[in-house]
Tab-separated table of C-alpha atoms in Angstrom:
chain	number	residue	atom	x	y	z
A	1	UNK	CA	0.000	0.000	0.000
A	2	UNK	CA	1.030	3.617	-0.548
A	3	UNK	CA	3.067	5.367	2.145
A	4	UNK	CA	1.898	8.912	2.732
A	5	UNK	CA	3.945	11.602	4.446
A	6	UNK	CA	2.022	14.613	5.635
A	7	UNK	CA	3.664	17.775	7.004
A	8	UNK	CA	3.410	19.445	9.418
A	9	UNK	CA	1.944	16.935	11.837
A	10	UNK	CA	0.590	19.733	13.995
A	11	UNK	CA	0.714	23.506	14.234
A	12	UNK	CA	-0.670	26.350	16.277
A	13	UNK	CA	-1.398	29.456	14.244
A	14	UNK	CA	-2.584	32.980	14.766
A	15	UNK	CA	-5.933	34.177	13.505
A	16	UNK	CA	-5.726	35.704	10.032
A	17	UNK	CA	-2.621	33.803	8.925
A	18	UNK	CA	-2.355	31.009	6.352
A	19	UNK	CA	-0.766	27.571	6.544
A	20	UNK	CA	0.218	25.195	3.776
A	21	UNK	CA	0.039	21.447	4.415
A	22	UNK	CA	2.083	19.088	2.266
A	23	UNK	CA	1.231	15.537	1.224
A	24	UNK	CA	3.918	13.349	-0.332
A	25	UNK	CA	3.259	9.803	-1.596
A	26	UNK	CA	5.943	7.203	-2.251
A	27	UNK	CA	4.339	6.103	-5.518
A	28	UNK	CA	2.328	7.654	-8.320
A	29	UNK	CA	-1.380	7.723	-7.536
A	30	UNK	CA	-4.351	8.769	-9.596
A	31	UNK	CA	-6.593	10.200	-6.918
A	32	UNK	CA	-5.616	12.508	-4.065
A	33	UNK	CA	-8.146	13.870	-1.608
A	34	UNK	CA	-8.129	16.419	1.194
A	35	UNK	CA	-10.415	15.920	4.200
A	36	UNK	CA	-11.246	17.945	7.273
A	37	UNK	CA	-12.208	16.422	10.596
A	38	UNK	CA	-13.569	18.923	13.055
A	39	UNK	CA	-13.427	18.079	16.769
A	40	UNK	CA	-15.736	15.218	17.645
A	41	UNK	CA	-16.930	14.789	14.065
A	42	UNK	CA	-16.229	12.460	11.178
A	43	UNK	CA	-14.355	13.215	8.003
A	44	UNK	CA	-15.650	15.711	5.477
A	45	UNK	CA	-14.245	15.829	1.958
A	46	UNK	CA	-12.879	19.271	1.076
A	47	UNK	CA	-11.752	18.607	-2.478
A	48	UNK	CA	-10.245	16.184	-4.937
A	49	UNK	CA	-6.797	17.290	-6.067
A	50	UNK	CA	-6.433	16.849	-9.814
A	51	UNK	CA	-2.998	16.599	-11.358
A	52	UNK	CA	-2.303	19.497	-13.691
A	53	UNK	CA	-5.680	21.162	-13.287
A	54	UNK	CA	-7.843	22.925	-10.741
A	55	UNK	CA	-9.097	20.929	-7.775
A	56	UNK	CA	-12.728	19.829	-7.567
A	57	UNK	CA	-14.308	21.313	-4.440
A	58	UNK	CA	-17.230	19.940	-2.452
A	59	UNK	CA	-20.214	22.030	-1.484
A	60	UNK	CA	-19.293	24.487	1.248
A	61	UNK	CA	-15.605	24.697	0.343
A	62	UNK	CA	-14.091	27.293	-1.995
A	63	UNK	CA	-10.741	27.747	-3.681
A	64	UNK	CA	-10.077	31.139	-2.110
A	65	UNK	CA	-10.222	29.611	1.370
A	66	UNK	CA	-8.584	26.258	0.582
A	67	UNK	CA	-6.290	26.607	-2.445
A	68	UNK	CA	-4.871	23.266	-3.545
A	69	UNK	CA	-1.941	22.439	-5.769
A	70	UNK	CA	-1.053	19.126	-7.375
A	71	UNK	CA	1.979	19.565	-9.595
A	72	UNK	CA	2.561	15.835	-10.152
A	73	UNK	CA	1.246	12.355	-9.317
A	74	UNK	CA	3.044	12.078	-5.954
A	75	UNK	CA	2.591	15.487	-4.288
A	76	UNK	CA	-0.135	17.899	-3.281
A	77	UNK	CA	-0.553	20.870	-0.971
A	78	UNK	CA	-3.560	22.309	0.811
A	79	UNK	CA	-3.467	25.884	2.105
A	80	UNK	CA	-5.838	27.018	4.827
A	81	UNK	CA	-6.140	30.763	4.253
A	82	UNK	CA	-7.054	33.626	6.570
A	83	UNK	CA	-7.554	31.213	9.434
A	84	UNK	CA	-10.104	31.615	12.200
A	85	UNK	CA	-10.718	29.458	15.289
A	86	UNK	CA	-13.428	27.610	13.342
A	87	UNK	CA	-10.673	26.191	11.116
A	88	UNK	CA	-9.196	24.269	14.055
A	89	UNK	CA	-9.388	20.683	12.814
A	90	UNK	CA	-7.426	17.699	11.687
A	91	UNK	CA	-6.674	17.904	7.976
A	92	UNK	CA	-6.042	14.594	6.232
A	93	UNK	CA	-4.602	13.712	2.866
A	94	UNK	CA	-5.799	10.493	1.241
A	95	UNK	CA	-4.856	8.686	-1.957
A	96	UNK	CA	-6.408	5.994	-4.096
A	97	UNK	CA	-5.606	4.264	-7.341
A	98	UNK	CA	-8.117	4.524	-10.145
A	99	UNK	CA	-11.025	2.157	-10.505
A	100	UNK	CA	-14.369	1.751	-8.839
A	101	UNK	CA	-14.079	0.864	-5.190
A	102	UNK	CA	-10.311	1.297	-5.031
A	103	UNK	CA	-9.085	1.339	-1.426
A	104	UNK	CA	-8.062	4.649	0.088
A	105	UNK	CA	-4.928	5.183	2.131
A	106	UNK	CA	-4.613	8.028	4.602
A	107	UNK	CA	-1.807	10.169	5.897
A	108	UNK	CA	-1.328	10.733	9.609
A	109	UNK	CA	-3.078	14.085	9.437
A	110	UNK	CA	-2.221	17.639	10.434
A	111	UNK	CA	-3.693	18.786	13.725
A	112	UNK	CA	-4.269	22.521	13.378
A	113	UNK	CA	-5.201	24.870	16.214
A	114	UNK	CA	-6.025	28.522	15.649
A	115	UNK	CA	-5.671	30.981	18.493
B	1	UNK	CA	-30.490	11.511	8.199
B	2	UNK	CA	-26.870	10.556	7.661
B	3	UNK	CA	-26.296	8.164	4.770
B	4	UNK	CA	-24.027	6.100	7.032
B	5	UNK	CA	-25.108	5.261	10.570
B	6	UNK	CA	-22.797	3.635	13.089
B	7	UNK	CA	-23.644	2.103	16.428
B	8	UNK	CA	-22.849	2.312	19.188
B	9	UNK	CA	-21.372	5.807	19.324
B	10	UNK	CA	-19.284	4.922	22.360
B	11	UNK	CA	-18.286	1.519	23.677
B	12	UNK	CA	-16.376	0.541	26.799
B	13	UNK	CA	-15.234	-3.038	27.267
B	14	UNK	CA	-13.063	-5.098	29.559
B	15	UNK	CA	-9.940	-6.672	28.155
B	16	UNK	CA	-10.756	-10.000	26.542
B	17	UNK	CA	-14.349	-9.193	25.627
B	18	UNK	CA	-15.799	-9.740	22.171
B	19	UNK	CA	-16.607	-6.415	20.462
B	20	UNK	CA	-19.144	-5.694	17.731
B	21	UNK	CA	-19.513	-2.372	15.924
B	22	UNK	CA	-22.328	-1.949	13.413
B	23	UNK	CA	-22.672	0.141	10.273
B	24	UNK	CA	-25.851	0.686	8.250
B	25	UNK	CA	-26.045	2.664	5.049
B	26	UNK	CA	-28.820	3.846	2.778
B	27	UNK	CA	-27.157	4.182	-0.631
B	28	UNK	CA	-25.965	1.696	-3.212
B	29	UNK	CA	-22.242	1.167	-2.804
B	30	UNK	CA	-19.329	-0.408	-4.603
B	31	UNK	CA	-17.425	-1.207	-1.421
B	32	UNK	CA	-17.255	-0.485	2.299
B	33	UNK	CA	-14.202	0.517	4.316
B	34	UNK	CA	-13.500	-0.020	8.000
B	35	UNK	CA	-10.944	2.465	9.321
B	36	UNK	CA	-9.178	2.852	12.643
B	37	UNK	CA	-8.186	6.263	13.990
B	38	UNK	CA	-5.905	6.564	16.995
B	39	UNK	CA	-5.825	9.608	19.300
B	40	UNK	CA	-2.987	11.186	17.319
B	41	UNK	CA	-5.298	11.489	14.346
B	42	UNK	CA	-3.728	9.095	11.845
B	43	UNK	CA	-6.088	6.728	10.046
B	44	UNK	CA	-5.349	3.125	9.177
B	45	UNK	CA	-7.396	1.119	6.725
B	46	UNK	CA	-8.478	-2.162	8.326
B	47	UNK	CA	-10.663	-3.709	5.665
B	48	UNK	CA	-12.259	-2.965	2.354
B	49	UNK	CA	-15.013	-5.371	1.391
B	50	UNK	CA	-17.835	-5.610	-1.080
B	51	UNK	CA	-19.315	-8.977	-0.054
B	52	UNK	CA	-19.047	-11.715	2.523
B	53	UNK	CA	-16.478	-11.711	5.255
B	54	UNK	CA	-12.819	-10.854	5.812
B	55	UNK	CA	-10.559	-11.745	8.722
B	56	UNK	CA	-7.213	-10.326	9.794
B	57	UNK	CA	-5.823	-11.475	13.108
B	58	UNK	CA	-8.406	-10.725	15.802
B	59	UNK	CA	-10.477	-8.547	13.490
B	60	UNK	CA	-13.406	-9.787	11.413
B	61	UNK	CA	-15.537	-7.713	9.061
B	62	UNK	CA	-18.775	-8.838	7.464
B	63	UNK	CA	-21.120	-7.201	5.024
B	64	UNK	CA	-24.666	-7.952	3.879
B	65	UNK	CA	-25.290	-6.046	0.670
B	66	UNK	CA	-29.023	-6.839	0.564
B	67	UNK	CA	-29.553	-5.511	4.082
B	68	UNK	CA	-27.077	-2.623	3.609
B	69	UNK	CA	-25.318	-3.536	6.808
B	70	UNK	CA	-21.789	-4.305	7.928
B	71	UNK	CA	-20.239	-5.330	11.230
B	72	UNK	CA	-16.732	-5.143	12.609
B	73	UNK	CA	-15.868	-7.688	15.288
B	74	UNK	CA	-12.853	-7.739	17.587
B	75	UNK	CA	-12.142	-10.966	19.405
B	76	UNK	CA	-10.174	-11.059	22.668
B	77	UNK	CA	-10.075	-7.258	22.860
B	78	UNK	CA	-6.988	-5.530	24.231
B	79	UNK	CA	-6.346	-1.988	25.520
B	80	UNK	CA	-4.310	-1.256	22.397
B	81	UNK	CA	-7.528	-1.708	20.397
B	82	UNK	CA	-8.789	1.519	21.978
B	83	UNK	CA	-9.440	3.880	19.075
B	84	UNK	CA	-12.183	5.367	16.944
B	85	UNK	CA	-13.507	2.955	14.346
B	86	UNK	CA	-15.011	4.535	11.251
B	87	UNK	CA	-17.182	2.976	8.579
B	88	UNK	CA	-16.927	4.535	5.113
B	89	UNK	CA	-18.981	3.594	2.060
B	90	UNK	CA	-17.673	4.027	-1.459
B	91	UNK	CA	-20.307	5.218	-3.919
B	92	UNK	CA	-18.451	7.378	-6.407
B	93	UNK	CA	-16.853	9.121	-3.476
B	94	UNK	CA	-16.478	8.127	0.154
B	95	UNK	CA	-19.102	8.903	2.790
B	96	UNK	CA	-18.064	8.429	6.396
B	97	UNK	CA	-19.944	7.425	9.498
B	98	UNK	CA	-19.498	9.444	12.681
B	99	UNK	CA	-17.278	6.769	14.209
B	100	UNK	CA	-17.436	4.522	17.262
B	101	UNK	CA	-15.133	5.365	20.145
B	102	UNK	CA	-13.912	2.124	21.692
B	103	UNK	CA	-12.195	2.025	25.075
B	104	UNK	CA	-10.847	-1.298	26.270
B	105	UNK	CA	-9.939	-1.362	29.950
B	106	UNK	CA	-7.294	-3.712	31.353
């Protein structure tokens, strides 16, 4: 299975600042996803990171707030912009090969706290 | 109503007990995932199944496609099994249950 390295593992940030989270995979993967998990809740898909084109965002998430890059098949970044305390969450990167029902593999997550 | 319902929400057991966590879903799916999330936040995939039953060590997962129901069983539970267990259904994209918080006491 794919090995996913996510950085940073945790951070504490000031209100109004931005943070970029990196996701590196040890093999080329077709699908890369970014999730948010707010305290006490389950995972919510933010967007699908598409290689070489704009990410596909889910309802309630916009590019200005969560810009995503995916320059190649092994790397993606998610930026959380103009942060507020409501953005305090765990952010998770996930990958999957193509095909219906392909298993997903998750990174260890980035635990983000906004003061 | 959530498309994926897990029960129970919280579960406390004594070491050695047999554990069952249930997952019901309301949509047609291509596969179902059982995930384990430890307090640090990282998620590990335990099983992906689309029919029948799978076993790995002390963990067993079953699924009944007709009844839209899956169960995760842990035999001879141990404190290191303490974690949040999440059911996720794959139907185009993944939809996640709210998770079951399992605490196994020594």
